[in-house]
Amino acid sequence: MELQAVLMAAGGGSRMMDLTYNTPKPLLPVGNRPLIWYPLNLLERVGFEEVIVITTKEVQKALSTDQRLKTDVKMRLDVVCIQEETDMGTADALRHIQQKIKTDILVVSCDLITDVALHEVVDLFRAHNATLSMLMSKVHEFTETVPGQKGKKKAGEQRDFVGMDVTGKRLLFMANEADLEEGLVLRKSIMHKHPRMLIKTGLLDAHLYCLKRSVVDFLVHNKSVTSIRGELVPYLVRKQFSKSLNSKNRMFGVHNKCTSKDEALLQLARERSCWNDHRGDMSEAYHGGKLRCYVHIMEEGMCYRVNMLAAYIEANRVVPKLFEDPPIHPTAVVSERSLVGSDSIIGPFCQISGKTSIKRSNVGTSSTIKEKVKITNSIIMNGVTIEEGCNIQGSVICNNAVIGRGADMKYCLVGSGQRIEPEGENDVVQRSAGYTTRTKTHTLQFCSSAVFVLNPAFCVCVCVHSHAHVCLFVCVILCVYVRFNVLIAY
Amino acid sequence: MADSDGRQVDSINHSTGKICKELTKEEKQRLRKEKKQHKKNKKDDRGPPEKEKEKEKASVLAPSKPATQSPAHKAAPVPVNASASESPVAAEKPAKSKAEQRAERRARQDTERASKQGKKEGGQQSASSKPKATPNELQPVVKRLPEHIQVDDPAALKKLAKKLERQQVRQINIVPLRSDYGYKVSLFSHLHQYSRKNPPTQQISIPATVIHPSIVRLGLQYSQGIIAGSNARSVALLHAFKQVIQDYSTPPNEELSRDLVNKLSPYISFLSQCRPLSASMGNAIKHIKKEISNIPSQCKEEEAKRRLQECIDSYINEKIILASEAISKYAIEKISDGDVILVYGCSSLVNHILCEAFEKQRKFRVIVVDSRPRLEGREALRRLVKKGIRCTYVLISALSYILPEVSKVFLGAHALLANGYVMSRVGTSQIALVAKAYNVPVLVCCETYKFCERVQTDSFVSNELDDPDDLIVTRNGKTHLENWQTVKSLGLLNLVYDVTPPDFVDLVITDLGMIPCTSVPVVLRVKNVDQ
């Protein structure tokens, strides 16, 4: 067998606590399917027949009971449970299942939604006999307003610096901004071997890795490595150019099943071949190095990592368009006098009463929506009850919440199982775990609408705008500036 | 093609009277049928004695598969068999009658088969039977044109699709058909032209289960050019076969000797979809298949696998490693002090020779000639300079400028054809031509396992088209040919091989010695007789 797939579904979703404090992240509904369905679907489409899923007990239960997961996924799922309390990193998880791993592995994270042609990543792994092959894509700017966000985007988000060679495939350098103190430090040996390096910062790591079997053995010996992304990948990238010829380095290059005779044959074939991956210096292909890391960068296509609220909302917008499922599930009961827009989806067993208007929204399983409700741009999860006369705009309502009569919500986030009192005037209300915060709304609202209007053509402006502190004065100036720009363009 | 050649070899065994190791079931059935026919057509015995010799010749040709007939390939068997038939005829006079009877039986069977075929493809038969009238009217020689040079013939494409379909496992097509890319120049529209941007692995499932993973890896490395060069490709192929044999387990009720060959066929189809097979690879595959089918049925699986692995190792050792040692020994005799040697592109064998000569303290300098788009000469230059040899580097356009300085030309070969033509990287024939004009001796170095029974006199009939996008170059950020496909009158042609006539080649250095170019068929005959 060539590759074994490992799906990491034990993560807590620590950056989306509002959504995940009650529901585990792999089961969050995106486009009315649990999040874990998407990577499973990707693996199934390319031809995997078996996946090792590392997850918690709750998710394991759901995997065996959830309708969508049971019927749609035809692969054999080998579920490995780990305790939630043990703070296991991804590398620890690999160490945990070391016995099951018999060949090279493909590690996927449960929050990856993508339509990448997976053979591009795996071809790099195969053709160059690489130790690591990963997938990255261009960062998308999120355009939707995120409820609860005070206008300052990505306060804690750190950039990744990725260095590649001229071809754009070989990975030479990888560091996170957090690990760099003052500046980027590049080793001279790398510059000697690859004098031209492209460094990119606007890339999103998709957390999809092809790893050689020997890397898992390495992890078993080195118990200090806990996270694949945080520690293992930068270590491997650095180790490519390490001069030390100790056994650790040699371990990575050796094929498990290869005897010395076969190695000699491969060596002979490489010697006789007139190919070199670089030119200009006197060294052979790959500079004689045994450890190689490759990256495939997706230029076009969809790639989302649903680990933040903004990404979650964006994914919910984009994903329904991909599938040919009917927007309104056949088991949903939709009254004739209601208006369901073409870009909305209604999940199974829903009940939509008359005179409701649903636009650009996702309504989850078993939700009940009473009369005269207006829902725009929102995400309603499973089991939600919305009483009459509500007006919900740009909000996210989690599982089993109840929205009382006549509530008017704009850009709100309602946590799981919460109740909103009837006749509530809520501009920006964040309700989670039983407490409410109210923030000043006026400036935020104005800015949000500005974003909405300007966004399609002027992303740069949006960036500048969102990093700066929100200020009415600035907004006005910016609007004028942008309108000026519009005149020039036309 | 490989199969029909293999059968030819077997039939030569028959006609020389050597006892085959086993009479397969097919042989037994055929003998039974022949006996019945013999009883029916006793009166035809009078005809054959006159055409004895021709029957001998024809019997050699007969067992090849009677599929579509093509006049072009008839030429190939004829010179071989002309020489092959002399030895059997000379060898056994008493066995003539038996051989003659067998021959005529086969002739009759072939005519029947051919007539059946003729009902399906009447026109083709009449056309091809005319040139075949000279050796024997009853023996329509049937040699199939390989698929990879019949791309513009829809019937051939359909056949290939069917063949790939037949190689199904559990109703899944193992080998996906790779589609051609871009506009092909009309003179070469019968060849495949693939793009590197559409890899052959697009339709193969990611954990490659149906095709062995090392074969998928090999195919990728071929199509991306990571393993290039005749020797490298053969060695890598044999290495991959070793892995396949290692992981192979005989299914119940099957014999290893037959099942393993069937297992290898879709792999070989896949590899030829990635990149057309080279002559050296073809010979290696033939050898392996013969070895596999020669495994006795009572042999245990472990023993059989071990034997095959050893056989592959010894093949590589003899035909590639030791052969290059032998060739360097001969070639070094031809290099004298003060020589200026011209080499073209990157031939592993020529590089090896020059490095050995340098180690043996010969004083010479090298001129490396290179050409676009592959620019393989740079790699040759790197290897020679690393060794310490003094080198000059020119592009092929400067050839006539540099030739007055040159004392010898060493060329590598991709294959040596049966009529003495040398098939090598495109540009080689140009070098040989200009060298001839300047009276510079041209020496071709080639191992015997690259000798091919094909005959070609031009570079059009059978060649390889590489990715046309390789010809596009970006300078100063501008790529003028970026949208070459939109210009209707423009076609990009990236040829890989060309053939050099034997008049331009002065000497061929092989592991059997230094021979003139026209002695290649003799070597082929000697090889066949050995087998």
CSV table of C-alpha atoms in Angstrom, one decimal, chain A residues 49-436:
chain,number,residue,atom,x,y,z
A,49,GLU,CA,-10.7,3.2,1.0
A,50,GLU,CA,-9.7,3.5,4.6
A,51,VAL,CA,-9.1,6.4,6.9
A,52,ILE,CA,-7.7,6.4,10.5
A,53,VAL,CA,-9.7,9.1,12.4
A,54,ILE,CA,-8.3,10.4,15.6
A,55,THR,CA,-11.0,12.0,17.6
A,56,THR,CA,-12.9,12.3,20.9
A,57,LYS,CA,-15.6,10.0,22.1
A,58,GLU,CA,-18.4,12.5,21.3
A,59,VAL,CA,-17.4,12.7,17.7
A,60,GLN,CA,-17.0,9.0,17.5
A,61,LYS,CA,-20.6,8.5,18.6
A,62,ALA,CA,-21.7,11.0,16.0
A,63,LEU,CA,-19.8,9.3,13.3
A,64,SER,CA,-21.7,6.1,13.9
A,65,THR,CA,-25.1,7.7,14.3
A,66,ASP,CA,-25.2,10.7,12.1
A,67,GLN,CA,-27.2,10.0,9.0
A,68,ARG,CA,-25.2,12.1,6.6
A,69,LEU,CA,-21.9,10.6,7.8
A,70,LYS,CA,-23.1,7.1,7.8
A,71,THR,CA,-24.7,7.0,4.3
A,72,ASP,CA,-22.4,9.3,2.4
A,73,VAL,CA,-19.1,8.1,3.5
A,74,LYS,CA,-18.3,4.7,2.0
A,75,MET,CA,-14.8,4.3,3.3
A,76,ARG,CA,-13.9,2.3,6.3
A,77,LEU,CA,-13.3,4.6,9.2
A,78,ASP,CA,-10.9,3.3,11.8
A,79,VAL,CA,-11.7,5.6,14.7
A,80,VAL,CA,-9.1,6.1,17.5
A,81,CYS,CA,-10.4,7.8,20.6
A,82,ILE,CA,-8.3,10.0,22.8
A,83,GLN,CA,-9.2,11.7,26.0
A,84,GLU,CA,-10.2,15.3,25.7
A,85,GLU,CA,-8.4,16.2,28.9
A,86,THR,CA,-5.0,15.1,27.7
A,87,ASP,CA,-3.8,18.1,25.8
A,88,MET,CA,-2.5,16.1,22.8
A,89,GLY,CA,-0.8,17.8,20.0
A,90,THR,CA,-1.0,16.5,16.5
A,91,ALA,CA,2.4,14.9,16.7
A,92,ASP,CA,1.5,13.3,20.0
A,93,ALA,CA,-1.5,11.8,18.2
A,94,LEU,CA,0.7,10.3,15.5
A,95,ARG,CA,2.8,8.8,18.2
A,96,HIS,CA,-0.3,7.3,19.8
A,97,ILE,CA,-1.3,5.5,16.6
A,98,GLN,CA,2.3,4.5,15.7
A,99,GLN,CA,1.4,0.8,15.6
A,100,LYS,CA,-1.2,1.2,12.9
A,101,ILE,CA,1.0,3.1,10.6
A,102,LYS,CA,2.7,0.8,8.1
A,103,THR,CA,3.4,3.0,5.1
A,104,ASP,CA,3.7,6.7,4.3
A,105,ILE,CA,0.9,8.8,5.6
A,106,LEU,CA,-1.3,11.6,4.5
A,107,VAL,CA,-2.3,13.8,7.4
A,108,VAL,CA,-5.4,15.9,7.0
A,109,SER,CA,-7.0,18.2,9.5
A,110,CYS,CA,-10.8,18.0,10.1
A,111,ASP,CA,-11.4,21.7,9.4
A,112,LEU,CA,-10.1,21.7,5.8
A,113,ILE,CA,-12.6,22.4,3.1
A,114,THR,CA,-11.0,22.3,-0.3
A,115,ASP,CA,-11.4,21.2,-3.9
A,116,VAL,CA,-7.7,20.8,-4.6
A,117,ALA,CA,-6.5,18.2,-7.0
A,118,LEU,CA,-4.8,16.1,-4.4
A,119,HIS,CA,-2.6,14.4,-6.9
A,120,GLU,CA,-0.6,17.6,-7.2
A,121,VAL,CA,0.6,17.3,-3.7
A,122,VAL,CA,1.1,13.5,-3.8
A,123,ASP,CA,2.9,13.7,-7.1
A,124,LEU,CA,5.6,15.9,-5.6
A,125,PHE,CA,5.9,13.4,-2.8
A,126,ARG,CA,6.2,10.5,-5.2
A,127,ALA,CA,8.4,11.9,-7.9
A,128,HIS,CA,11.1,13.5,-5.8
A,129,ASN,CA,10.9,10.8,-3.1
A,130,ALA,CA,10.3,13.6,-0.6
A,131,THR,CA,10.1,13.4,3.1
A,132,LEU,CA,7.4,16.0,3.4
A,133,SER,CA,4.9,17.4,1.0
A,134,MET,CA,2.4,19.9,2.0
A,135,LEU,CA,-0.4,22.1,0.6
A,136,MET,CA,-0.7,25.8,0.9
A,137,SER,CA,-3.1,28.3,-0.6
A,138,LYS,CA,-3.4,32.0,-0.9
A,139,VAL,CA,-5.1,33.7,2.0
A,140,HIS,CA,-8.6,34.9,1.3
A,141,GLU,CA,-9.7,38.1,2.7
A,142,PHE,CA,-12.9,37.6,4.5
A,143,THR,CA,-15.6,39.8,3.3
A,144,GLU,CA,-18.5,39.0,5.5
A,145,THR,CA,-19.0,40.9,8.7
A,146,VAL,CA,-18.3,38.8,11.7
A,147,PRO,CA,-20.7,39.2,14.5
A,148,GLY,CA,-19.0,40.2,17.7
A,149,GLN,CA,-15.9,41.5,16.1
A,150,LYS,CA,-15.1,45.0,17.1
A,151,GLY,CA,-13.7,46.0,13.8
A,152,LYS,CA,-10.1,45.1,14.6
A,153,LYS,CA,-9.3,42.2,12.4
A,154,LYS,CA,-6.7,39.6,13.1
A,155,ALA,CA,-5.3,41.0,16.3
A,156,GLY,CA,-3.6,37.8,17.2
A,157,GLU,CA,-3.0,36.5,13.8
A,158,GLN,CA,0.6,35.9,13.0
A,159,ARG,CA,2.1,35.7,9.5
A,160,ASP,CA,4.0,32.7,8.2
A,161,PHE,CA,7.1,33.3,6.2
A,162,VAL,CA,7.5,30.7,3.6
A,163,GLY,CA,10.7,30.5,1.5
A,164,MET,CA,10.8,28.6,-1.8
A,165,ASP,CA,13.2,28.0,-4.6
A,166,VAL,CA,12.9,29.3,-8.1
A,167,THR,CA,10.6,26.6,-9.3
A,168,GLY,CA,8.2,27.4,-6.4
A,169,LYS,CA,8.0,23.8,-5.3
A,170,ARG,CA,10.9,23.1,-3.0
A,171,LEU,CA,10.5,24.4,0.5
A,172,LEU,CA,13.6,26.1,1.8
A,173,PHE,CA,12.4,28.1,4.8
A,174,MET,CA,9.4,28.2,7.0
A,175,ALA,CA,9.0,30.3,10.1
A,176,ASN,CA,6.1,31.9,12.0
A,177,GLU,CA,6.3,35.5,13.0
A,178,ALA,CA,6.1,34.5,16.6
A,179,ASP,CA,9.3,32.6,16.4
A,180,LEU,CA,11.3,35.4,14.8
A,181,GLU,CA,12.7,37.9,17.2
A,182,GLU,CA,14.0,40.8,15.2
A,183,GLY,CA,14.4,39.6,11.7
A,184,LEU,CA,14.6,36.7,9.3
A,185,VAL,CA,17.7,34.7,9.8
A,186,LEU,CA,18.8,32.7,6.7
A,187,ARG,CA,21.6,30.3,6.9
A,188,LYS,CA,24.4,30.8,4.4
A,189,SER,CA,24.4,27.2,3.4
A,190,ILE,CA,20.9,27.6,2.1
A,191,MET,CA,21.9,30.7,0.1
A,192,HIS,CA,24.9,28.8,-1.3
A,193,LYS,CA,22.7,26.1,-2.6
A,194,HIS,CA,19.7,28.1,-3.7
A,195,PRO,CA,20.8,31.6,-4.4
A,196,ARG,CA,17.4,32.6,-5.6
A,197,MET,CA,14.7,32.3,-3.0
A,198,LEU,CA,11.1,33.5,-3.1
A,199,ILE,CA,9.7,34.4,0.3
A,200,LYS,CA,6.0,34.7,0.6
A,201,THR,CA,3.8,35.8,3.5
A,202,GLY,CA,0.3,35.7,2.2
A,203,LEU,CA,-0.1,32.0,2.3
A,204,LEU,CA,-2.4,29.9,4.4
A,205,ASP,CA,-1.2,26.5,5.5
A,206,ALA,CA,-3.9,23.9,4.7
A,207,HIS,CA,-2.6,21.4,7.2
A,208,LEU,CA,-2.4,18.7,4.7
A,209,TYR,CA,0.9,16.8,4.9
A,210,CYS,CA,2.3,13.8,3.2
A,211,LEU,CA,4.9,12.3,5.5
A,212,LYS,CA,7.3,9.5,5.1
A,213,ARG,CA,7.1,6.5,7.4
A,214,SER,CA,10.5,7.3,8.8
A,215,VAL,CA,9.2,10.6,10.2
A,216,VAL,CA,6.8,8.7,12.4
A,217,ASP,CA,9.7,6.6,13.6
A,218,PHE,CA,11.5,9.8,14.3
A,219,LEU,CA,8.5,11.1,16.3
A,220,VAL,CA,8.5,8.0,18.4
A,221,HIS,CA,12.1,8.5,19.3
A,222,ASN,CA,11.8,12.2,20.0
A,223,LYS,CA,9.0,12.7,22.4
A,224,SER,CA,9.5,16.4,22.8
A,225,VAL,CA,7.8,17.2,19.5
A,226,THR,CA,4.1,17.8,20.1
A,227,SER,CA,2.8,19.7,17.1
A,228,ILE,CA,3.2,18.9,13.4
A,229,ARG,CA,2.7,22.4,12.2
A,230,GLY,CA,4.4,24.2,14.9
A,231,GLU,CA,7.5,22.0,15.5
A,232,LEU,CA,7.8,19.1,13.1
A,233,VAL,CA,7.5,20.9,9.8
A,234,PRO,CA,10.0,23.7,10.6
A,235,TYR,CA,12.4,21.1,12.0
A,236,LEU,CA,12.2,19.1,8.8
A,237,VAL,CA,12.7,22.1,6.6
A,238,ARG,CA,15.7,23.2,8.6
A,239,LYS,CA,17.1,19.7,8.6
A,240,GLN,CA,17.3,19.6,4.8
A,241,PHE,CA,20.4,21.7,4.9
A,242,SER,CA,21.9,20.4,8.1
A,243,LYS,CA,25.5,19.2,7.6
A,244,SER,CA,25.3,16.6,10.3
A,245,LEU,CA,25.6,13.2,8.9
A,246,ASN,CA,24.5,11.4,12.0
A,247,SER,CA,22.0,8.5,12.0
A,248,LYS,CA,19.0,10.8,12.5
A,249,ASN,CA,19.6,12.5,9.1
A,250,ARG,CA,20.3,9.2,7.4
A,251,MET,CA,17.1,7.8,8.8
A,252,PHE,CA,15.0,10.1,6.8
A,253,GLY,CA,16.3,9.1,3.5
A,254,VAL,CA,16.2,5.4,3.8
A,255,HIS,CA,13.2,3.5,2.5
A,256,ASN,CA,12.0,1.0,5.0
A,257,LYS,CA,11.8,-1.9,2.7
A,258,CYS,CA,14.8,-1.1,0.6
A,259,THR,CA,17.8,-3.4,0.8
A,260,SER,CA,21.2,-2.1,0.2
A,261,LYS,CA,21.2,-3.6,-3.3
A,262,ASP,CA,18.1,-1.7,-4.2
A,263,GLU,CA,19.6,1.5,-2.9
A,264,ALA,CA,22.6,0.9,-5.0
A,265,LEU,CA,20.4,0.4,-8.1
A,266,LEU,CA,18.5,3.6,-7.4
A,267,GLN,CA,21.8,5.4,-6.9
A,268,LEU,CA,23.0,4.0,-10.2
A,269,ALA,CA,19.9,5.1,-12.0
A,270,ARG,CA,20.3,8.6,-10.6
A,271,GLU,CA,23.9,8.8,-11.6
A,272,ARG,CA,23.2,7.8,-15.1
A,273,SER,CA,20.3,10.2,-15.5
A,274,CYS,CA,21.1,13.5,-17.0
A,275,TRP,CA,18.7,15.5,-14.9
A,276,ASN,CA,19.5,18.1,-12.3
A,277,ASP,CA,17.0,20.1,-10.2
A,278,HIS,CA,19.2,23.2,-10.2
A,279,ARG,CA,22.0,24.6,-12.3
A,280,GLY,CA,25.0,26.9,-11.8
A,281,ASP,CA,27.0,24.9,-9.3
A,282,MET,CA,29.0,21.8,-9.3
A,283,SER,CA,26.7,19.6,-7.2
A,284,GLU,CA,24.5,16.8,-8.2
A,285,ALA,CA,20.7,16.7,-8.2
A,286,TYR,CA,19.2,17.8,-4.9
A,287,HIS,CA,22.7,18.8,-3.8
A,288,GLY,CA,23.2,15.2,-2.6
A,289,GLY,CA,20.7,15.7,0.2
A,290,LYS,CA,18.5,12.9,1.3
A,291,LEU,CA,15.8,14.9,3.0
A,292,ARG,CA,13.5,17.0,0.8
A,293,CYS,CA,10.5,19.1,1.6
A,294,TYR,CA,8.1,20.2,-1.1
A,295,VAL,CA,5.1,22.4,-1.1
A,296,HIS,CA,2.2,22.8,-3.6
A,297,ILE,CA,0.6,26.3,-3.7
A,298,MET,CA,-3.0,26.4,-4.9
A,299,GLU,CA,-3.4,29.4,-7.1
A,300,GLU,CA,-7.0,29.0,-7.8
A,301,GLY,CA,-9.8,27.0,-6.3
A,302,MET,CA,-11.2,26.9,-2.9
A,303,CYS,CA,-9.3,26.2,0.3
A,304,TYR,CA,-10.7,27.1,3.7
A,305,ARG,CA,-9.5,26.2,7.1
A,306,VAL,CA,-12.5,26.6,9.4
A,307,ASN,CA,-10.7,27.5,12.6
A,308,MET,CA,-12.0,31.0,13.1
A,309,LEU,CA,-15.5,32.5,13.1
A,310,ALA,CA,-14.8,34.6,9.9
A,311,ALA,CA,-13.6,31.5,8.1
A,312,TYR,CA,-16.7,29.6,9.3
A,313,ILE,CA,-19.0,32.2,8.0
A,314,GLU,CA,-17.2,32.4,4.7
A,315,ALA,CA,-17.2,28.7,4.2
A,316,ASN,CA,-20.9,28.5,4.9
A,317,ARG,CA,-21.5,31.0,2.1
A,318,VAL,CA,-19.3,29.3,-0.5
A,319,VAL,CA,-19.8,25.7,0.1
A,320,PRO,CA,-23.5,25.2,-0.8
A,321,LYS,CA,-22.7,26.3,-4.3
A,322,LEU,CA,-20.5,23.4,-4.9
A,323,PHE,CA,-22.9,20.6,-4.4
A,324,GLU,CA,-25.8,19.8,-6.5
A,325,ASP,CA,-28.0,19.1,-3.5
A,326,PRO,CA,-31.4,20.7,-3.8
A,327,PRO,CA,-31.3,23.9,-1.8
A,328,ILE,CA,-34.4,22.9,0.1
A,329,HIS,CA,-34.1,19.4,1.5
A,330,PRO,CA,-37.0,17.2,0.5
A,331,THR,CA,-38.0,16.4,4.1
A,332,ALA,CA,-38.3,20.1,5.0
A,333,VAL,CA,-41.7,21.5,5.3
A,334,VAL,CA,-41.8,24.9,3.7
A,335,SER,CA,-45.0,26.8,3.5
A,336,GLU,CA,-46.0,28.2,0.2
A,337,ARG,CA,-46.3,31.8,1.3
A,338,SER,CA,-42.7,31.9,2.4
A,339,LEU,CA,-39.9,33.2,0.3
A,340,VAL,CA,-36.7,31.2,0.3
A,341,GLY,CA,-34.0,32.8,-1.8
A,342,SER,CA,-32.0,30.7,-4.3
A,343,ASP,CA,-28.8,31.1,-2.4
A,344,SER,CA,-30.2,29.8,0.8
A,345,ILE,CA,-30.2,26.2,1.9
A,346,ILE,CA,-32.7,24.5,4.2
A,347,GLY,CA,-31.8,21.4,6.0
A,348,PRO,CA,-33.8,18.2,6.5
A,349,PHE,CA,-36.9,18.2,8.8
A,350,CYS,CA,-37.2,21.9,9.0
A,351,GLN,CA,-40.4,23.7,9.3
A,352,ILE,CA,-40.7,27.0,7.7
A,353,SER,CA,-44.0,28.8,8.2
A,354,GLY,CA,-45.7,31.3,6.0
A,355,LYS,CA,-44.7,34.9,5.3
A,356,THR,CA,-41.1,34.2,6.2
A,357,SER,CA,-38.3,35.5,4.0
A,358,ILE,CA,-35.0,33.7,4.0
A,359,LYS,CA,-32.2,35.2,2.0
A,360,ARG,CA,-28.5,34.1,1.7
A,361,SER,CA,-28.8,32.0,4.8
A,362,ASN,CA,-28.3,28.5,5.9
A,363,VAL,CA,-30.9,26.8,8.0
A,364,GLY,CA,-29.9,23.7,9.8
A,365,THR,CA,-31.6,20.4,10.6
A,366,SER,CA,-34.8,20.3,12.5
A,367,SER,CA,-35.1,24.0,12.9
A,368,THR,CA,-38.5,25.6,13.3
A,369,ILE,CA,-39.1,29.0,11.9
A,370,LYS,CA,-42.5,30.6,12.6
A,371,GLU,CA,-44.4,33.3,10.7
A,372,LYS,CA,-43.3,36.7,9.6
A,373,VAL,CA,-39.6,36.0,10.2
A,374,LYS,CA,-37.1,37.8,8.1
A,375,ILE,CA,-33.7,36.1,8.0
A,376,THR,CA,-30.9,37.6,5.9
A,377,ASN,CA,-27.2,36.7,5.6
A,378,SER,CA,-27.4,34.4,8.6
A,379,ILE,CA,-26.4,30.9,9.7
A,380,ILE,CA,-29.0,29.0,11.7
A,381,MET,CA,-27.7,25.7,13.1
A,382,ASN,CA,-29.6,22.6,14.1
A,383,GLY,CA,-32.6,22.5,16.3
A,384,VAL,CA,-33.2,26.2,16.5
A,385,THR,CA,-36.6,27.7,17.2
A,386,ILE,CA,-37.3,31.1,15.9
A,387,GLU,CA,-40.6,32.6,17.0
A,388,GLU,CA,-42.8,35.0,15.0
A,389,GLY,CA,-41.9,38.4,13.9
A,390,CYS,CA,-38.2,38.1,14.3
A,391,ASN,CA,-35.7,39.9,12.1
A,392,ILE,CA,-32.3,38.3,11.9
A,393,GLN,CA,-29.5,39.8,10.0
A,394,GLY,CA,-25.9,38.8,9.6
A,395,SER,CA,-26.0,36.5,12.6
A,396,VAL,CA,-25.0,33.1,13.7
A,397,ILE,CA,-27.4,31.2,15.9
A,398,CYS,CA,-26.0,28.0,17.3
A,399,ASN,CA,-27.6,24.6,18.1
A,400,ASN,CA,-30.8,24.5,20.0
A,401,ALA,CA,-31.2,28.2,20.6
A,402,VAL,CA,-34.5,29.8,21.0
A,403,ILE,CA,-35.2,33.3,19.7
A,404,GLY,CA,-38.2,34.9,21.3
A,405,ARG,CA,-41.0,36.7,19.5
A,406,GLY,CA,-40.2,39.9,17.7
A,407,ALA,CA,-36.5,39.9,18.3
A,408,ASP,CA,-34.5,42.1,16.1
A,409,MET,CA,-30.9,41.0,15.7
A,410,LYS,CA,-28.2,42.4,13.7
A,411,TYR,CA,-24.7,40.8,13.5
A,412,CYS,CA,-25.2,38.8,16.6
A,413,LEU,CA,-23.9,35.5,17.8
A,414,VAL,CA,-26.1,33.4,19.9
A,415,GLY,CA,-24.5,30.6,21.7
A,416,SER,CA,-25.7,27.1,21.9
A,417,GLY,CA,-28.9,26.5,23.9
A,418,GLN,CA,-29.4,30.2,24.7
A,419,ARG,CA,-32.7,32.0,24.9
A,420,ILE,CA,-33.4,35.5,23.6
A,421,GLU,CA,-36.3,37.2,25.2
A,422,PRO,CA,-39.1,38.4,23.1
A,423,GLU,CA,-39.2,42.0,21.8
A,424,GLY,CA,-35.5,42.3,22.3
A,425,GLU,CA,-33.6,45.1,20.5
A,426,ASN,CA,-30.2,43.6,19.9
A,427,ASP,CA,-27.7,45.4,17.7
A,428,VAL,CA,-24.5,43.7,18.6
A,429,VAL,CA,-25.2,41.2,21.3
A,430,GLN,CA,-22.9,38.4,22.1
A,431,ARG,CA,-24.5,35.8,24.2
A,432,SER,CA,-22.5,32.9,25.3
A,433,ALA,CA,-22.4,30.8,28.4
A,434,GLY,CA,-25.0,32.9,30.0
A,435,TYR,CA,-23.7,36.5,30.0
A,436,THR,CA,-24.4,39.3,27.7
